[in-house]
Coordinates of C-alpha atoms in Angstrom, one line a residue:
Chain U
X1 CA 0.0 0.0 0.0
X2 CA 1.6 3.2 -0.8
X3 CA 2.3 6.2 1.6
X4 CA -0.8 8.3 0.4
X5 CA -3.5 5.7 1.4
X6 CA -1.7 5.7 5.3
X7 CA -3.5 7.5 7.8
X8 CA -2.8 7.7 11.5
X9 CA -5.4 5.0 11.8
X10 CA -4.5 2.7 9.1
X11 CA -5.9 2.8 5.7
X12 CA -8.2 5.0 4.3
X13 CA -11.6 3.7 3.0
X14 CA -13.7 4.5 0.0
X15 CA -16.8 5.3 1.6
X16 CA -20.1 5.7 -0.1
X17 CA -23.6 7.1 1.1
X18 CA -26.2 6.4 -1.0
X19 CA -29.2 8.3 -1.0
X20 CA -31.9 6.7 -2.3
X21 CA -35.1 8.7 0.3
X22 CA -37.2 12.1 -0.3
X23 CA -36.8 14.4 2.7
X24 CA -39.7 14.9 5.5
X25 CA -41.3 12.0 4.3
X26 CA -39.7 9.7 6.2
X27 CA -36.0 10.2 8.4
X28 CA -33.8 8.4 6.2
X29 CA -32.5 11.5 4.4
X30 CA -32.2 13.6 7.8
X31 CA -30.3 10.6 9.4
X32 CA -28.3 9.9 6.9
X33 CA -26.5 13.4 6.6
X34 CA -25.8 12.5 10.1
X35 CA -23.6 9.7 9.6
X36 CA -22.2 12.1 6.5
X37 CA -21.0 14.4 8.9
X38 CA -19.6 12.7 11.5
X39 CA -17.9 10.4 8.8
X40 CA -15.6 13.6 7.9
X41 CA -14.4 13.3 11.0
X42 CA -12.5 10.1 10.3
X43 CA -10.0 11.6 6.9
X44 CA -11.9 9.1 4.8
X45 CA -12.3 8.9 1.2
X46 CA -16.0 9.9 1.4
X47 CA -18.2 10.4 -1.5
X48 CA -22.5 10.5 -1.8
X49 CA -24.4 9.0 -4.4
X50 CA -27.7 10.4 -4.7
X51 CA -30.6 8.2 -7.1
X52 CA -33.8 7.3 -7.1
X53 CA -36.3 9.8 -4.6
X54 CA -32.8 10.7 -3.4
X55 CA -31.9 13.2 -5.6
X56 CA -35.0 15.5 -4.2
X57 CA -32.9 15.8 -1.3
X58 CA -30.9 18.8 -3.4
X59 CA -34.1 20.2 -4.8
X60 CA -33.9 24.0 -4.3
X61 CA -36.5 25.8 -2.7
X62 CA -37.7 23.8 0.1
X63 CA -39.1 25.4 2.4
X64 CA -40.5 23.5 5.1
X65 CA -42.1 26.5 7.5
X66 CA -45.3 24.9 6.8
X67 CA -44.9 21.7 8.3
X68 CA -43.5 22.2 11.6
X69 CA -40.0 20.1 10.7
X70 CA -36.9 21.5 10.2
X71 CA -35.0 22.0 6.5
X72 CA -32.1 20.3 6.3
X73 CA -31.2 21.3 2.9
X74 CA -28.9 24.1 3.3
X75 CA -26.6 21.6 5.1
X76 CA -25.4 19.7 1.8
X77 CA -24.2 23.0 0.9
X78 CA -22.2 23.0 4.2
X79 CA -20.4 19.7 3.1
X80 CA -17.6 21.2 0.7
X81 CA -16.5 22.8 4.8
X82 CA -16.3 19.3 5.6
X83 CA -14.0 18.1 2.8
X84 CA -17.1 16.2 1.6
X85 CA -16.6 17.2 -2.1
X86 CA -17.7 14.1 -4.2
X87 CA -21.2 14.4 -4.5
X88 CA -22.5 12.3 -7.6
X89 CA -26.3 12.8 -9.0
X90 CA -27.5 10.0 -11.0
X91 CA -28.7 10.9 -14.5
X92 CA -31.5 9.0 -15.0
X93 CA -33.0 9.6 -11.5
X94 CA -32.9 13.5 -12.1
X95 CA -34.7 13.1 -15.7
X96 CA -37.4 10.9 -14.9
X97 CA -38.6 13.0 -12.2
X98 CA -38.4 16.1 -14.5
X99 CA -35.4 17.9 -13.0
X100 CA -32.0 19.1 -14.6
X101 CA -28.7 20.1 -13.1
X102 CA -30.1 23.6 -12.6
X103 CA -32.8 22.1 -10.0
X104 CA -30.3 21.5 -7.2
X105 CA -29.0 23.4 -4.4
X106 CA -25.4 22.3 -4.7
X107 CA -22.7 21.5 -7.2
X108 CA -22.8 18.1 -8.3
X109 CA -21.5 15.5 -10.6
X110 CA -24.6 14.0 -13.0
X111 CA -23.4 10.5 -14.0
X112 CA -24.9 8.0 -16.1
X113 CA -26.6 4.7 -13.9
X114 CA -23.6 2.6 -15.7
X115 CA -21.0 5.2 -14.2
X116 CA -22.5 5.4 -10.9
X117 CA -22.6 1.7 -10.7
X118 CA -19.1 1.2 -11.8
X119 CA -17.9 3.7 -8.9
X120 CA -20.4 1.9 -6.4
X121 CA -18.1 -1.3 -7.4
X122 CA -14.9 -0.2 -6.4
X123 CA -16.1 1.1 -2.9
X124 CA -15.2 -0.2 0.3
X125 CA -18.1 0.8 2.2
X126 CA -21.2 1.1 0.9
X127 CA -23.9 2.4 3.1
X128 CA -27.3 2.9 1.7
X129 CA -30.5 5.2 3.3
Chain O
X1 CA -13.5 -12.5 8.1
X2 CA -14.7 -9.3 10.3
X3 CA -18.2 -8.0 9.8
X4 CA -20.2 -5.4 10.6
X5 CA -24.1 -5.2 10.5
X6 CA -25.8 -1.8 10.5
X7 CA -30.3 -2.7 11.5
X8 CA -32.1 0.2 10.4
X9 CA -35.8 -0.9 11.4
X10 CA -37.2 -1.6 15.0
X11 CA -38.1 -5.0 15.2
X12 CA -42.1 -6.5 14.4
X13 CA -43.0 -4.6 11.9
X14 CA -40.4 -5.3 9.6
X15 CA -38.5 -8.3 9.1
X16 CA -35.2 -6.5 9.4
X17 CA -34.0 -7.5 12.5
X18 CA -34.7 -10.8 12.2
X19 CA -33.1 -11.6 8.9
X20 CA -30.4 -9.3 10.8
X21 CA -30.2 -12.0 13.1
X22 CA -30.0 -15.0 11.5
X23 CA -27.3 -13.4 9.5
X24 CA -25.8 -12.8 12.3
X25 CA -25.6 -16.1 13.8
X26 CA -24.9 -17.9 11.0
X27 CA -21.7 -16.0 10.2
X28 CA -20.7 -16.9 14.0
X29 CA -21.2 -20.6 13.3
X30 CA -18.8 -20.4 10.2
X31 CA -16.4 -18.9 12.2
X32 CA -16.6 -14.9 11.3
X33 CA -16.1 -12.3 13.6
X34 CA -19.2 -10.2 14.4
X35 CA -16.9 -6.7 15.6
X36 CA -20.2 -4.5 16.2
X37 CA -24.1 -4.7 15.7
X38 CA -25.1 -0.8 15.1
X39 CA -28.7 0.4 15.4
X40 CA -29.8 3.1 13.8
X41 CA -32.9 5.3 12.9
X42 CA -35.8 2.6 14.3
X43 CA -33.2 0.2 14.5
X44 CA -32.7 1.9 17.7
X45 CA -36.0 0.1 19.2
X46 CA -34.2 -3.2 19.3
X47 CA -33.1 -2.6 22.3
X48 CA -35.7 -1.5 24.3
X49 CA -35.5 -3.8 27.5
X50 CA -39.7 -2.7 27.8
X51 CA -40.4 -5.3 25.1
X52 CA -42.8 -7.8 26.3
X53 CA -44.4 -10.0 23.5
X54 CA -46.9 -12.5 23.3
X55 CA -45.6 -16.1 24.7
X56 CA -45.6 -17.9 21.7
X57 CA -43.6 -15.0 19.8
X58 CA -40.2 -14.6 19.6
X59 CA -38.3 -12.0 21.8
X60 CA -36.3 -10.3 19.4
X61 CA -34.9 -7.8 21.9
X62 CA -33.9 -10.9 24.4
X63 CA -32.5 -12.9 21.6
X64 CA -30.1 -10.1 20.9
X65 CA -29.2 -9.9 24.6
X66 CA -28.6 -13.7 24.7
X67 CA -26.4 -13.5 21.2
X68 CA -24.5 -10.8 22.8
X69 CA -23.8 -12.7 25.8
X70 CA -22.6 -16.3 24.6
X71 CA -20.0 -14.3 21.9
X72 CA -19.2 -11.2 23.5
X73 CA -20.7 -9.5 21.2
X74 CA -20.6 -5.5 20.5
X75 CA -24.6 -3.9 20.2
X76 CA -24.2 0.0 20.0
X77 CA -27.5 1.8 19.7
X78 CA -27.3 5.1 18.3
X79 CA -27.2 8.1 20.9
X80 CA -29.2 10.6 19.0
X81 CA -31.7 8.4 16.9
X82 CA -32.3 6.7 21.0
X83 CA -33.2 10.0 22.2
X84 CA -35.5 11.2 19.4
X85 CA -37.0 7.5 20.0
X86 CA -37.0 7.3 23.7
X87 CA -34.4 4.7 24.6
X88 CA -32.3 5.4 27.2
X89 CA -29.7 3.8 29.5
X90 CA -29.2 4.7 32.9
X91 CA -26.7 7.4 32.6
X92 CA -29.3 9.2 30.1
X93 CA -31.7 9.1 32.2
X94 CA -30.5 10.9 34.9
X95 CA -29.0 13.5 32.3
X96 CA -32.2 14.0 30.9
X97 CA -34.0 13.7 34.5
X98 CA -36.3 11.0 32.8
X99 CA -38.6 8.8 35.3
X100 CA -37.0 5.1 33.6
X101 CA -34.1 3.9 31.5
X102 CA -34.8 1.2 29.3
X103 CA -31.4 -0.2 27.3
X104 CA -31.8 -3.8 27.0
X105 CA -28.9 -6.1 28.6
X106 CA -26.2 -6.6 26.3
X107 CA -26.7 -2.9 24.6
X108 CA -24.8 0.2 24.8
X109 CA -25.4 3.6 23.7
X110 CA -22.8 5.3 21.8
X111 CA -22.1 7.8 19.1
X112 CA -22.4 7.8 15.1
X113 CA -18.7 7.5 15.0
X114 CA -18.9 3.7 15.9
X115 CA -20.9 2.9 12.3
X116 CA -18.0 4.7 10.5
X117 CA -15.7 2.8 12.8
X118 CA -17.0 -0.4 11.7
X119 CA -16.6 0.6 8.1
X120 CA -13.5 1.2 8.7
X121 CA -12.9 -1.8 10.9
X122 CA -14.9 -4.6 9.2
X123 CA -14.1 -6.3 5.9
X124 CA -17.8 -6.1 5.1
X125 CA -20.7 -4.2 6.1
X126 CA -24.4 -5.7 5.5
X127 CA -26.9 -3.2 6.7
X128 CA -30.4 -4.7 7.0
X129 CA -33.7 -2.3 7.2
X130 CA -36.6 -1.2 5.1
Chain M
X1 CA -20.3 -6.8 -5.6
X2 CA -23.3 -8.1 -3.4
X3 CA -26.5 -5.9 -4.3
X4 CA -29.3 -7.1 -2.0
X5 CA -33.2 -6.6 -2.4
X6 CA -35.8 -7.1 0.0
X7 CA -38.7 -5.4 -1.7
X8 CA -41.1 -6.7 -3.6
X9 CA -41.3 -5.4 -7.2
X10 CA -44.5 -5.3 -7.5
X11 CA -44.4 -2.0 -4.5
X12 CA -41.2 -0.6 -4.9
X13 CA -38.9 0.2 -7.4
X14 CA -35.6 -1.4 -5.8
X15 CA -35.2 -4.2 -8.3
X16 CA -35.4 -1.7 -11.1
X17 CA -33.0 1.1 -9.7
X18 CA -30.7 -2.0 -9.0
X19 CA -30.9 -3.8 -12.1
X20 CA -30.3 -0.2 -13.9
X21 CA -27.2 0.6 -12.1
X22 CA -25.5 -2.4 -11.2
X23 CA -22.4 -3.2 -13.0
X24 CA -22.5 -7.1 -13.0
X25 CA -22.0 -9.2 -9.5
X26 CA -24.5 -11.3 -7.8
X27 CA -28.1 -10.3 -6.5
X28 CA -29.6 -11.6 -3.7
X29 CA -33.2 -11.3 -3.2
X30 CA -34.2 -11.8 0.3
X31 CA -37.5 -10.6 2.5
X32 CA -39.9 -9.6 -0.1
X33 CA -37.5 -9.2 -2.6
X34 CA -38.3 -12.9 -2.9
X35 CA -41.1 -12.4 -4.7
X36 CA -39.2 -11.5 -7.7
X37 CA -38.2 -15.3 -8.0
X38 CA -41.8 -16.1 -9.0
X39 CA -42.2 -17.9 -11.8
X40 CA -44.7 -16.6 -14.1
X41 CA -44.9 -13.1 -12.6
X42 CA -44.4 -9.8 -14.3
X43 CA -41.1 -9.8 -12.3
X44 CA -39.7 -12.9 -14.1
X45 CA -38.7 -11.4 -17.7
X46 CA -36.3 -8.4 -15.4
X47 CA -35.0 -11.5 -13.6
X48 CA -33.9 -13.7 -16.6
X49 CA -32.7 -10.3 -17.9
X50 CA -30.5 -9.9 -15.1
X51 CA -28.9 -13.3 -15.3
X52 CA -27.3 -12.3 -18.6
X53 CA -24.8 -9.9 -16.2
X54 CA -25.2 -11.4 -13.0
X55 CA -25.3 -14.2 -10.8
X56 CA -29.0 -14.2 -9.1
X57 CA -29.8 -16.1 -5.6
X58 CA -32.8 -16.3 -3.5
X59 CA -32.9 -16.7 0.5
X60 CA -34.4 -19.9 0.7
X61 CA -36.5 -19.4 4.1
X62 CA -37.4 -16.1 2.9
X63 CA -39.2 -18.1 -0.4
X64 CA -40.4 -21.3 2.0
X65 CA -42.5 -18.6 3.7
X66 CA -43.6 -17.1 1.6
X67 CA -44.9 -20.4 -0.1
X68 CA -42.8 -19.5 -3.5
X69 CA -40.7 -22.9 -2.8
X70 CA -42.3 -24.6 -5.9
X71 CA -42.4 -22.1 -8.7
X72 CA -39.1 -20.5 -8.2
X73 CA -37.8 -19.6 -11.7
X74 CA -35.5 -21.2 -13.4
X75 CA -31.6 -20.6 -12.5
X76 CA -32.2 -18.4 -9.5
X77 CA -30.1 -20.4 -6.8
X78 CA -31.7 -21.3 -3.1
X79 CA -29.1 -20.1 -0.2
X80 CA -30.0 -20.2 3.4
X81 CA -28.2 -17.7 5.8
X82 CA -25.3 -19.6 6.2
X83 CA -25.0 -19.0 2.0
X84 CA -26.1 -15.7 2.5
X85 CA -23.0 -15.3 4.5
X86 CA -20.6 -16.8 1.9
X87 CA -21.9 -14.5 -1.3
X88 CA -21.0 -11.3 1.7
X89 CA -17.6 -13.1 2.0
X90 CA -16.9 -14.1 -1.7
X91 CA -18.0 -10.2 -3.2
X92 CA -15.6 -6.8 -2.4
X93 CA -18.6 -4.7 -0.8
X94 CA -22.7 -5.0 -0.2
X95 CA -25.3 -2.6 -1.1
X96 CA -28.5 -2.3 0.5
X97 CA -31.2 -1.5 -1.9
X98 CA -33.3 -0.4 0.9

């Protein structure tokens, strides 16, 4: 193993967190950030993989006054603070629910399902919510 | 081989936890390690020590206790999905000036650091929910 | 890679967004994910679709109790847990398709 996978505690891991649940619907979404956050505290190789109702979680605009819960959303924009940079928006999620690139509240990568399944591969950790 | 096991759904009303389980002890009769059982979102209510079901049912909170206890195993319910769910342990309780605690035997309550820690940790991790 | 499905396909859309993103491996069905294994359903052309990229297993109490144990399709392989615990073992990394 060469010198740049070492870290204090051994080797680093390719984590990935994929999001597959709308927001305030159910707590998956919420929870999950959770984990993202306190993950960035262990100098992983983190990256989030957002498909299926997942990819509503970066829908701009929510605005959740009305329902008594509060919105999480402005915290994936937080991430990039966290050295959480690799966030990956699958393609055919976004168009089938009639959303584009433009539609989300924070810089992404759109891959293709084939791509996003050939990085899910090579993970190490795959945790799914 | 080290594994980790992530239950994401309280136990009843989905399968979950049992097919959790009987993963679980299956890998510990081929000879695998088990390094940590984590509970998270209603996963947490697997270890609720209150559970009291019908006779003929199984006790799925006991029969993690017992699992625990004949291979030393490691249960770690998560600290902030417990509290939004209302399991707590007795150190909690007092925190929180609550009028029970309610961790099952065999459980402890720790931080979200210990589900990366098993990532890191574990050669695999199988997470079982809805 | 292990991909693992517990819903049914006739509720959720797991066994689709799976079968659309994984890269090869093996797929387990297990809970209600069994249901897939039925022969004759509408699930059964996506399954023998699958098996052109990918190794496809069934937990075999999961299908006993669900009375599927006789009209499991063709080429989809019965594990129990124990099995279950060798295709976690034998593949890199498992995902969830919760």
């Amino acid at each position: 193993m060469d010198e740049m996978d070492m870290e204090e505690g051994g080797a680093v891991k390719k984590f990935m967190f994929v999001n597959r649940k709308a927001p305030y619907g159910t707590i998956y979404a919420l929870e999950g950030l959770e984990v993202v956050l306190i993950s960035a505290a262990f100098d992983q190789d983190v990256s989030l993989a957002f498909c299926d109702d997942g990819v509503y979680e970066l829908k701009k605009g929510q605005d959740t006054k009305g329902i008594g819960v509060k919105n999480f959303s402005p915290t994936y924009r937080a991430l990039e603070g966290y050295d959480i940079e690799k966030l990956y928006v699958e393609k055919e999620s976004l168009e089938a629910r009639g959303l584009t690139e433009d539609d989300l509240l924070v810089d992404v990568q759109v891959l293709s399902s084939a791509e996003l399944g050939a990085m899910m591969a090579e993970q190490d950790v795959v945790i799914s919510f | 081989m080290k594994l980790g096991i992530m239950v994401s759904e309280g136990p009843y009303t989905h399968q979950a936890a049992d097919t959790a389980y009987n993963f679980a002890k299956a890998a510990l009769e081929k000879g695998h390690e088990i390094y940590r059982v984590f509970f998270y979102h209603d996963g947490v209510n697997n270890g609720t020590g209150y559970t009291t079901p019908p006779q003929d049912d199984r006790n799925i909170v006991n029969r993690w206790s017992e699992l625990a206890q004949q291979h030393n195993l490691d249960l770690v319910v998560c600290v902030a999905a417990a509290q939004r769910r209302g399991i707590v342990d007795a150190d909690e309780q007092k925190r929180h000036g609550k009028s029970g605690n309610n961790l099952a035997p065999g459980f402890r309550i720790s931080g979200l650091g210990q589900l990366v820690e098993a990532g890191i940790q574990c050669d695999r991790l199988v997470t079982f929910g809805d | 890679m292990l991909h693992i499905i517990n819903k049914s396909p006739f509720e959720r859309s797991s066994l689709d967004s799976c079968l659309r993103i994984a890269q090869g491996g093996a797929l387990l069905l297990i809970e209600d994910g069994v249901y897939a294994a039925g022969k004759g359903s509408a699930a059964e052309a996506k399954i023998k679709q699958a098996m052109g990229g990918m190794k496809v297993y069934a937990l075999g109490p999961d299908v006993a109790a669900r009375g599927l144990a006789d009209r499991v399709i063709d080429g989809v392989t019965l594990v129990d847990y124990a099995g279950f615990v060798d295709l976690v073992a034998e593949n890199t990394n498992v995902q969830s398709w919760l």
